[in-house]
PDB file of C-alpha atoms and ligand atoms in Angstrom:
ATOM      1  CA  MET A  25      80.447 -73.573 221.800  1.00 57.00           C
ATOM      2  CA  THR A  26      77.708 -75.409 219.354  1.00 55.00           C
ATOM      3  CA  LYS A  27      75.538 -73.942 217.450  1.00 59.00           C
ATOM      4  CA  GLN A  28      72.591 -74.141 214.893  1.00 56.00           C
ATOM      5  CA  THR A  29      73.236 -73.270 211.536  1.00 53.00           C
ATOM      6  CA  LEU A  30      70.251 -71.224 210.399  1.00 51.00           C
ATOM      7  CA  GLU A  31      70.253 -69.712 206.323  1.00 59.00           C
ATOM      8  CA  HIS A  32      70.188 -65.467 206.872  1.00 63.00           C
ATOM      9  CA  LYS A  33      67.258 -63.506 205.159  1.00 70.00           C
ATOM     10  CA  PRO A  34      68.802 -60.205 207.091  1.00 72.00           C
ATOM     11  CA  SER A  35      66.558 -56.838 206.799  1.00 81.00           C
ATOM     12  CA  PRO A  36      67.618 -53.562 205.112  1.00 78.00           C
ATOM     13  CA  GLY A  37      68.173 -52.637 208.388  1.00 80.00           C
ATOM     14  CA  LEU A  38      71.463 -54.168 209.143  1.00 84.00           C
ATOM     15  CA  ILE A  39      73.259 -52.629 206.114  1.00 83.00           C
ATOM     16  CA  VAL A  40      76.362 -53.026 207.483  1.00 86.00           C
ATOM     17  CA  LEU A  41      76.332 -56.634 206.381  1.00 87.00           C
ATOM     18  CA  ASP A  42      75.918 -55.474 202.766  1.00 83.00           C
ATOM     19  CA  GLU A  43      77.190 -51.908 202.841  1.00 80.00           C
ATOM     20  CA  LEU A  44      81.179 -52.582 203.795  1.00 82.00           C
ATOM     21  CA  ASP A  45      82.414 -49.054 202.785  1.00 77.00           C
ATOM     22  CA  THR A  46      79.746 -46.331 203.342  1.00 81.00           C
ATOM     23  CA  LEU A  47      80.430 -43.677 205.490  1.00 85.00           C
ATOM     24  CA  VAL A  48      77.546 -45.348 207.688  1.00 86.00           C
ATOM     25  CA  THR A  49      79.403 -48.760 208.456  1.00 90.00           C
ATOM     26  CA  ASP A  50      82.696 -47.222 209.337  1.00 91.00           C
ATOM     27  CA  ARG A  51      80.350 -44.649 211.757  1.00 89.00           C
ATOM     28  CA  TYR A  52      79.445 -48.032 213.420  1.00 92.00           C
ATOM     29  CA  ARG A  53      82.620 -48.822 213.516  1.00 94.00           C
ATOM     30  CA  LEU A  54      83.810 -45.392 215.081  1.00 92.00           C
ATOM     31  CA  LEU A  55      81.041 -46.540 217.868  1.00 92.00           C
ATOM     32  CA  PHE A  56      82.200 -49.998 218.732  1.00 95.00           C
ATOM     33  CA  ALA A  57      86.214 -48.553 219.391  1.00 95.00           C
ATOM     34  CA  LYS A  58      84.604 -45.896 221.450  1.00 91.00           C
ATOM     35  CA  ILE A  59      82.917 -48.280 223.059  1.00 93.00           C
ATOM     36  CA  ASP A  60      85.619 -50.872 223.207  1.00 95.00           C
ATOM     37  CA  LEU A  61      87.649 -48.536 224.586  1.00 92.00           C
ATOM     38  CA  ILE A  62      85.746 -47.532 227.739  1.00 90.00           C
ATOM     39  CA  SER A  63      84.411 -51.206 228.370  1.00 91.00           C
ATOM     40  CA  ARG A  64      88.336 -52.851 228.386  1.00 91.00           C
ATOM     41  CA  LYS A  65      88.991 -50.061 231.066  1.00 90.00           C
ATOM     42  CA  GLU A  66      86.576 -50.600 232.599  1.00 89.00           C
ATOM     43  CA  GLY A  67      85.930 -54.436 232.648  1.00 90.00           C
ATOM     44  CA  LYS A  68      82.469 -53.894 230.643  1.00 93.00           C
ATOM     45  CA  LYS A  69      81.682 -56.827 228.385  1.00 96.00           C
ATOM     46  CA  ILE A  70      77.167 -57.481 228.920  1.00 97.00           C
ATOM     47  CA  ILE A  71      75.919 -54.225 227.119  1.00 96.00           C
ATOM     48  CA  ALA A  72      72.090 -53.649 226.982  1.00 95.00           C
ATOM     49  CA  ILE A  73      71.279 -51.247 224.534  1.00 96.00           C
ATOM     50  CA  THR A  74      67.912 -49.779 225.323  1.00 93.00           C
ATOM     51  CA  SER A  75      66.007 -46.546 224.641  1.00 92.00           C
ATOM     52  CA  ALA A  76      63.887 -43.865 226.541  1.00 90.00           C
ATOM     53  CA  LEU A  77      60.998 -45.292 224.582  1.00 91.00           C
ATOM     54  CA  LYS A  78      60.308 -47.917 221.309  1.00 91.00           C
ATOM     55  CA  GLY A  79      60.901 -46.886 218.263  1.00 92.00           C
ATOM     56  CA  GLU A  80      64.426 -45.471 218.735  1.00 92.00           C
ATOM     57  CA  GLY A  81      66.472 -47.857 216.980  1.00 93.00           C
ATOM     58  CA  LYS A  82      67.804 -50.623 220.088  1.00 95.00           C
ATOM     59  CA  THR A  83      67.067 -53.079 217.807  1.00 96.00           C
ATOM     60  CA  THR A  84      68.884 -51.610 214.570  1.00 94.00           C
ATOM     61  CA  THR A  85      71.910 -50.612 216.679  1.00 95.00           C
ATOM     62  CA  SER A  86      72.826 -53.891 218.762  1.00 97.00           C
ATOM     63  CA  SER A  87      71.924 -55.752 215.132  1.00 97.00           C
ATOM     64  CA  ASN A  88      75.207 -54.027 213.406  1.00 95.00           C
ATOM     65  CA  LEU A  89      77.473 -53.298 217.013  1.00 96.00           C
ATOM     66  CA  ALA A  90      77.288 -57.127 216.701  1.00 98.00           C
ATOM     67  CA  VAL A  91      78.169 -57.252 213.151  1.00 97.00           C
ATOM     68  CA  VAL A  92      80.998 -54.571 213.077  1.00 97.00           C
ATOM     69  CA  SER A  93      82.354 -55.850 216.554  1.00 98.00           C
ATOM     70  CA  ALA A  94      82.715 -59.633 215.373  1.00 98.00           C
ATOM     71  CA  ARG A  95      83.614 -58.553 211.672  1.00 97.00           C
ATOM     72  CA  ASP A  96      85.639 -55.857 211.627  1.00 97.00           C
ATOM     73  CA  PHE A  97      87.047 -55.998 215.009  1.00 98.00           C
ATOM     74  CA  GLY A  98      87.569 -60.025 215.432  1.00 98.00           C
ATOM     75  CA  LYS A  99      85.346 -60.030 218.461  1.00 98.00           C
ATOM     76  CA  ARG A 100      83.622 -63.111 220.101  1.00 98.00           C
ATOM     77  CA  VAL A 101      80.382 -61.953 220.084  1.00 98.00           C
ATOM     78  CA  LEU A 102      77.430 -62.467 221.256  1.00 98.00           C
ATOM     79  CA  LEU A 103      73.879 -61.197 220.657  1.00 98.00           C
ATOM     80  CA  ILE A 104      70.803 -61.493 222.850  1.00 98.00           C
ATOM     81  CA  ASP A 105      68.129 -60.470 222.044  1.00 97.00           C
ATOM     82  CA  GLY A 106      66.500 -59.104 225.385  1.00 94.00           C
ATOM     83  CA  ASP A 107      63.139 -57.904 224.226  1.00 92.00           C
ATOM     84  CA  PHE A 108      60.815 -59.082 225.608  1.00 87.00           C
ATOM     85  CA  LYS A 109      58.069 -56.262 224.539  1.00 83.00           C
ATOM     86  CA  ASN A 110      58.838 -56.766 221.603  1.00 91.00           C
ATOM     87  CA  PRO A 111      61.495 -59.586 220.146  1.00 94.00           C
ATOM     88  CA  SER A 112      62.953 -58.878 216.674  1.00 96.00           C
ATOM     89  CA  VAL A 113      66.555 -59.749 216.812  1.00 97.00           C
ATOM     90  CA  ALA A 114      65.634 -63.467 214.946  1.00 96.00           C
ATOM     91  CA  LYS A 115      63.817 -60.580 212.035  1.00 95.00           C
ATOM     92  CA  SER A 116      67.160 -58.287 211.553  1.00 95.00           C
ATOM     93  CA  PHE A 117      68.836 -61.461 210.572  1.00 95.00           C
ATOM     94  CA  GLY A 118      66.212 -63.370 208.292  1.00 93.00           C
ATOM     95  CA  VAL A 119      66.532 -66.279 210.934  1.00 93.00           C
ATOM     96  CA  GLY A 120      63.857 -68.308 212.191  1.00 88.00           C
ATOM     97  CA  GLN A 121      62.763 -67.834 216.232  1.00 86.00           C
ATOM     98  CA  SER A 122      61.583 -71.305 217.179  1.00 89.00           C
ATOM     99  CA  ILE A 123      63.899 -71.251 219.812  1.00 93.00           C
ATOM    100  CA  GLY A 124      65.664 -68.881 222.028  1.00 95.00           C
ATOM    101  CA  LEU A 125      66.276 -67.291 225.691  1.00 94.00           C
ATOM    102  CA  VAL A 126      62.918 -68.147 226.862  1.00 91.00           C
ATOM    103  CA  ASN A 127      62.888 -71.946 226.186  1.00 92.00           C
ATOM    104  CA  VAL A 128      66.231 -71.784 227.518  1.00 93.00           C
ATOM    105  CA  ILE A 129      65.200 -69.856 230.854  1.00 91.00           C
ATOM    106  CA  ALA A 130      62.136 -72.573 230.730  1.00 89.00           C
ATOM    107  CA  LYS A 131      64.516 -75.433 230.735  1.00 90.00           C
ATOM    108  CA  GLU A 132      63.291 -76.728 227.972  1.00 92.00           C
ATOM    109  CA  CYS A 133      67.179 -76.834 225.968  1.00 94.00           C
ATOM    110  CA  LEU A 134      70.552 -75.510 226.162  1.00 95.00           C
ATOM    111  CA  ILE A 135      72.096 -72.651 225.268  1.00 95.00           C
ATOM    112  CA  ASP A 136      74.059 -74.348 222.385  1.00 94.00           C
ATOM    113  CA  ASP A 137      69.989 -75.546 221.002  1.00 94.00           C
ATOM    114  CA  ALA A 138      68.749 -72.358 220.913  1.00 96.00           C
ATOM    115  CA  ALA A 139      72.283 -70.228 219.707  1.00 96.00           C
ATOM    116  CA  THR A 140      71.995 -69.788 215.768  1.00 94.00           C
ATOM    117  CA  GLU A 141      75.580 -68.596 214.275  1.00 94.00           C
ATOM    118  CA  GLY A 142      74.760 -65.068 212.940  1.00 95.00           C
ATOM    119  CA  PRO A 143      75.826 -64.049 209.528  1.00 94.00           C
ATOM    120  CA  VAL A 144      79.328 -62.680 209.982  1.00 96.00           C
ATOM    121  CA  PRO A 145      81.954 -65.679 211.356  1.00 96.00           C
ATOM    122  CA  GLY A 146      82.864 -64.455 215.407  1.00 97.00           C
ATOM    123  CA  LEU A 147      78.946 -63.414 216.170  1.00 98.00           C
ATOM    124  CA  THR A 148      76.671 -65.696 217.807  1.00 98.00           C
ATOM    125  CA  ILE A 149      72.714 -65.066 217.901  1.00 97.00           C
ATOM    126  CA  LEU A 150      70.269 -65.790 220.634  1.00 97.00           C
ATOM    127  CA  THR A 151      66.782 -64.870 219.864  1.00 97.00           C
ATOM    128  CA  MET A 152      63.692 -64.322 222.097  1.00 94.00           C
ATOM    129  CA  GLY A 153      62.683 -68.184 220.961  1.00 93.00           C
ATOM    130  CA  LYS A 154      58.912 -68.824 221.534  1.00 89.00           C
ATOM    131  CA  LEU A 155      57.068 -70.546 224.340  1.00 85.00           C
ATOM    132  CA  SER A 156      53.264 -72.370 224.688  1.00 78.00           C
ATOM    133  CA  PRO A 157      50.689 -69.101 224.741  1.00 74.00           C
ATOM    134  CA  GLN A 158      50.017 -69.413 228.268  1.00 69.00           C
ATOM    135  CA  LYS A 159      54.228 -69.087 229.256  1.00 68.00           C
ATOM    136  CA  ASN A 160      54.309 -66.288 226.310  1.00 64.00           C
ATOM    137  CA  THR A 161      51.972 -64.050 228.011  1.00 59.00           C
ATOM    138  CA  PHE A 162      53.983 -64.937 231.217  1.00 58.00           C
ATOM    139  CA  GLN A 163      57.517 -64.033 230.125  1.00 59.00           C
ATOM    140  CA  ARG A 164      56.658 -60.978 227.663  1.00 59.00           C
ATOM    141  CA  GLU A 165      54.311 -59.232 229.756  1.00 60.00           C
ATOM    142  CA  GLU A 166      55.480 -59.416 232.998  1.00 61.00           C
ATOM    143  CA  GLY A 167      59.423 -59.712 231.936  1.00 70.00           C
ATOM    144  CA  HIS A 168      60.061 -62.421 233.591  1.00 79.00           C
ATOM    145  CA  ILE A 169      63.376 -63.428 231.347  1.00 83.00           C
ATOM    146  CA  TRP A 170      64.739 -60.077 233.684  1.00 84.00           C
ATOM    147  CA  THR A 171      62.630 -60.610 236.925  1.00 82.00           C
ATOM    148  CA  SER A 172      63.615 -64.097 237.344  1.00 82.00           C
ATOM    149  CA  ASN A 173      67.231 -65.491 237.436  1.00 86.00           C
ATOM    150  CA  GLY A 174      66.968 -66.956 234.528  1.00 89.00           C
ATOM    151  CA  MET A 175      68.825 -63.668 232.161  1.00 92.00           C
ATOM    152  CA  LYS A 176      71.293 -63.832 234.943  1.00 94.00           C
ATOM    153  CA  GLU A 177      71.866 -67.791 234.992  1.00 94.00           C
ATOM    154  CA  VAL A 178      72.774 -67.777 230.983  1.00 95.00           C
ATOM    155  CA  LEU A 179      74.697 -64.740 231.255  1.00 96.00           C
ATOM    156  CA  ALA A 180      76.784 -66.879 233.936  1.00 96.00           C
ATOM    157  CA  ASP A 181      76.979 -69.693 231.359  1.00 96.00           C
ATOM    158  CA  VAL A 182      77.972 -67.684 228.431  1.00 96.00           C
ATOM    159  CA  GLN A 183      80.132 -65.205 229.291  1.00 95.00           C
ATOM    160  CA  GLY A 184      82.924 -66.541 229.843  1.00 96.00           C
ATOM    161  CA  HIS A 185      82.566 -67.479 225.979  1.00 96.00           C
ATOM    162  CA  TYR A 186      81.873 -64.410 224.030  1.00 98.00           C
ATOM    163  CA  ASP A 187      84.285 -60.955 224.229  1.00 97.00           C
ATOM    164  CA  TYR A 188      80.925 -59.045 223.621  1.00 98.00           C
ATOM    165  CA  ILE A 189      77.603 -60.008 224.874  1.00 98.00           C
ATOM    166  CA  TRP A 190      75.081 -57.110 222.811  1.00 98.00           C
ATOM    167  CA  ILE A 191      70.993 -57.295 224.856  1.00 97.00           C
ATOM    168  CA  ASP A 192      68.345 -55.552 222.541  1.00 97.00           C
ATOM    169  CA  ALA A 193      66.904 -54.646 226.233  1.00 94.00           C
ATOM    170  CA  PRO A 194      63.560 -53.781 226.198  1.00 92.00           C
ATOM    171  CA  PRO A 195      62.610 -49.249 226.554  1.00 91.00           C
ATOM    172  CA  ILE A 196      62.688 -47.882 229.452  1.00 88.00           C
ATOM    173  CA  LEU A 197      59.655 -45.861 230.346  1.00 84.00           C
ATOM    174  CA  PRO A 198      57.059 -47.567 229.819  1.00 70.00           C
ATOM    175  CA  LEU A 199      56.622 -49.208 232.874  1.00 63.00           C
ATOM    176  CA  PHE A 200      59.357 -51.794 233.427  1.00 66.00           C
ATOM    177  CA  ASP A 201      60.922 -51.731 236.596  1.00 70.00           C
ATOM    178  CA  MET A 202      64.232 -50.986 234.722  1.00 76.00           C
ATOM    179  CA  SER A 203      66.736 -51.654 237.885  1.00 80.00           C
ATOM    180  CA  VAL A 204      66.512 -55.371 237.232  1.00 84.00           C
ATOM    181  CA  ILE A 205      68.549 -54.722 233.704  1.00 86.00           C
ATOM    182  CA  SER A 206      70.932 -52.350 235.218  1.00 87.00           C
ATOM    183  CA  GLU A 207      71.766 -54.952 237.956  1.00 89.00           C
ATOM    184  CA  THR A 208      72.283 -57.989 235.224  1.00 92.00           C
ATOM    185  CA  VAL A 209      74.718 -55.840 232.880  1.00 95.00           C
ATOM    186  CA  ASP A 210      77.851 -54.456 232.890  1.00 95.00           C
ATOM    187  CA  GLY A 211      77.293 -51.563 231.095  1.00 93.00           C
ATOM    188  CA  ILE A 212      73.858 -49.922 229.425  1.00 92.00           C
ATOM    189  CA  LEU A 213      73.919 -48.068 225.608  1.00 93.00           C
ATOM    190  CA  MET A 214      71.273 -45.180 225.394  1.00 90.00           C
ATOM    191  CA  VAL A 215      69.866 -44.590 221.921  1.00 92.00           C
ATOM    192  CA  ILE A 216      68.393 -41.513 221.314  1.00 90.00           C
ATOM    193  CA  ARG A 217      66.120 -40.407 218.378  1.00 88.00           C
ATOM    194  CA  VAL A 218      67.083 -37.347 217.414  1.00 83.00           C
ATOM    195  CA  GLY A 219      63.917 -35.041 217.006  1.00 83.00           C
ATOM    196  CA  GLU A 220      61.952 -37.052 218.589  1.00 83.00           C
ATOM    197  CA  THR A 221      62.810 -37.530 222.136  1.00 83.00           C
ATOM    198  CA  SER A 222      62.271 -34.966 224.159  1.00 85.00           C
ATOM    199  CA  GLU A 223      64.777 -34.027 226.536  1.00 85.00           C
ATOM    200  CA  ALA A 224      62.515 -34.264 229.568  1.00 86.00           C
ATOM    201  CA  VAL A 225      61.037 -37.522 228.357  1.00 85.00           C
ATOM    202  CA  LEU A 226      65.349 -38.645 228.247  1.00 83.00           C
ATOM    203  CA  SER A 227      65.936 -37.071 231.799  1.00 83.00           C
ATOM    204  CA  GLN A 228      62.908 -39.168 232.633  1.00 81.00           C
ATOM    205  CA  ALA A 229      64.468 -42.289 231.633  1.00 82.00           C
ATOM    206  CA  VAL A 230      68.011 -41.521 231.971  1.00 79.00           C
ATOM    207  CA  LYS A 231      67.142 -41.550 236.148  1.00 80.00           C
ATOM    208  CA  VAL A 232      65.446 -45.102 236.496  1.00 78.00           C
ATOM    209  CA  LEU A 233      69.122 -46.517 235.514  1.00 75.00           C
ATOM    210  CA  ALA A 234      71.902 -47.280 237.551  1.00 67.00           C
ATOM    211  CA  SER A 235      73.862 -44.033 236.046  1.00 72.00           C
ATOM    212  CA  ASN A 236      77.617 -45.573 237.127  1.00 78.00           C
ATOM    213  CA  LYS A 237      75.430 -48.106 234.262  1.00 87.00           C
ATOM    214  CA  VAL A 238      75.660 -46.053 231.576  1.00 88.00           C
ATOM    215  CA  ILE A 239      78.232 -45.805 228.848  1.00 88.00           C
ATOM    216  CA  GLY A 240      76.865 -43.604 226.360  1.00 86.00           C
ATOM    217  CA  SER A 241      74.193 -42.463 223.947  1.00 86.00           C
ATOM    218  CA  VAL A 242      73.861 -42.904 220.494  1.00 88.00           C
ATOM    219  CA  LEU A 243      72.123 -39.773 218.819  1.00 86.00           C
ATOM    220  CA  ASN A 244      70.234 -42.013 216.167  1.00 84.00           C
ATOM    221  CA  ARG A 245      68.842 -39.991 212.848  1.00 77.00           C
ATOM    222  CA  SER A 246      70.493 -37.995 213.340  1.00 67.00           C
ATOM    223  CA  LYS A 247      69.725 -34.494 210.733  1.00 58.00           C
ATOM    224  CA  LYS A 248      73.298 -34.804 209.349  1.00 56.00           C
ATOM    225  CA  LYS A 249      72.539 -36.851 206.536  1.00 50.00           C
ATOM    226  CA  LEU A 250      74.539 -39.666 205.494  1.00 46.00           C
ATOM    227  CA  GLY A 251      73.608 -41.674 203.020  1.00 44.00           C
ATOM    228  CA  SER A 252      69.917 -42.255 201.541  1.00 39.00           C
ATOM    229  CA  ARG A 253      68.352 -43.936 204.042  1.00 40.00           C
ATOM    230  CA  TYR A 254      70.380 -43.756 207.288  1.00 44.00           C
ATOM    231  CA  GLN A 255      71.497 -40.925 209.137  1.00 41.00           C
ATOM    232  CA  ASP A 256      74.099 -39.687 211.784  1.00 48.00           C
ATOM    233  CA  TYR A 257      75.065 -41.712 214.342  1.00 47.00           C
ATOM    234  CA  GLY A 258      76.995 -40.488 217.559  1.00 46.00           C
ATOM    235  CA  TYR A 259      78.265 -41.446 220.980  1.00 42.00           C
ATOM    236  CA  TYR A 260      79.715 -39.186 223.967  1.00 37.00           C
TER     237      TYR A 260
HETATM  238  N1  ATP B 506      69.507 -44.573 211.624  1.00 59.68           N
HETATM  239  C1  ATP B 506      68.706 -44.858 211.175  1.00 59.68           C
HETATM  240  N2  ATP B 506      67.893 -43.981 210.297  1.00 59.68           N
HETATM  241  C2  ATP B 506      66.616 -44.560 209.450  1.00 59.68           C
HETATM  242  N3  ATP B 506      66.600 -45.639 209.754  1.00 59.68           N
HETATM  243  C3  ATP B 506      66.174 -45.953 210.638  1.00 59.68           C
HETATM  244  C4  ATP B 506      67.780 -45.819 212.087  1.00 59.68           C
HETATM  245  N4  ATP B 506      67.596 -46.439 212.730  1.00 59.68           N
HETATM  246  C5  ATP B 506      65.940 -47.015 213.005  1.00 59.68           C
HETATM  247  N5  ATP B 506      65.449 -47.012 211.633  1.00 59.68           N
HETATM  248  C6  ATP B 506      64.233 -47.421 211.374  1.00 59.68           C
HETATM  249  O1  ATP B 506      63.465 -47.378 212.422  1.00 59.68           O
HETATM  250  C7  ATP B 506      62.723 -48.296 212.776  1.00 59.68           C
HETATM  251  C8  ATP B 506      62.939 -48.600 214.253  1.00 59.68           C
HETATM  252  O2  ATP B 506      63.880 -48.928 214.221  1.00 59.68           O
HETATM  253  P1  ATP B 506      64.032 -50.466 215.751  1.00 59.68           P
HETATM  254  O3  ATP B 506      63.476 -51.359 215.157  1.00 59.68           O
HETATM  255  O4  ATP B 506      65.808 -50.534 215.489  1.00 59.68           O
HETATM  256  O5  ATP B 506      64.021 -49.639 216.724  1.00 59.68           O
HETATM  257  P2  ATP B 506      63.813 -49.509 218.465  1.00 59.68           P
HETATM  258  O6  ATP B 506      64.234 -49.268 219.577  1.00 59.68           O
HETATM  259  O7  ATP B 506      64.407 -51.484 218.497  1.00 59.68           O
HETATM  260  O8  ATP B 506      62.192 -50.685 218.006  1.00 59.68           O
HETATM  261  P3  ATP B 506      61.112 -50.931 219.512  1.00 59.68           P
HETATM  262  O9  ATP B 506      61.204 -50.778 220.880  1.00 59.68           O
HETATM  263  O10 ATP B 506      59.845 -51.215 218.304  1.00 59.68           O
HETATM  264  O11 ATP B 506      61.831 -53.024 219.312  1.00 59.68           O
HETATM  265  C9  ATP B 506      63.158 -49.900 211.990  1.00 59.68           C
HETATM  266  O12 ATP B 506      61.852 -49.252 210.884  1.00 59.68           O
HETATM  267  C10 ATP B 506      64.092 -49.548 211.087  1.00 59.68           C
HETATM  268  O13 ATP B 506      64.835 -49.605 210.065  1.00 59.68           O
HETATM  269 MG1   MG B 507      63.899 -53.646 218.936  1.00 59.68          MG
END
């Protein structure tokens, strides 16, 4: 695939990019290694990162996992922004959002034109992109990127080129029908903001997902301190 090359001005949340030798970066490496074990055994490569509620750490987790899996494990990786409610992958990597997934789905451009080289070798980014205001409202509010066959077609086109496709997905509970996401991906990783998301909310969210697709959970921002900004990541 050919891709555009853009200058990156990543957000501070993309911590693994600059902090190669910190415990936090090691945590992401460990998280990826565990996911890799399960994924290779079960033949899963398209993995959506979601959470019960918004703001639990989906973009942070998917962006850092994308960097680590490409740079430190030599995987061919695509990170797709699938969160029509709050597309933030472009901001996370400090790249523009003028064209991306929605433009590909609307057949305004090819994936090659919309994809961007990531800041490390092996990583490609497909931001959400932007449509005209009229179309944009429809795409985002109705979750059209997921409910149309658009995402499925994009994934069918790209999956032969990558070892892992991470999708920064919308949160589960604000009413969107998640069954369509469960059907579209191979695996789902749940991000849980420790101490904020109650067990009741979490179990309500997990019920909505196809349970055979959930490959694990990331316990984000747990109390065990690992650094000044970031805390513990767990996986089970
Ligand atoms: N482990 C962490 N330690 C400290 N701050 C964190 C951690 N994980 C995420 N954050 C911060 O919490 C905020 C929300 O994180 P993020 O954007 O990744 O969540 P999200 O689930 O993608 O949110 P949304 O649903 O709004 O898209 C960001 O400001 C991010 O930098
Ligand atoms: Mg997000």
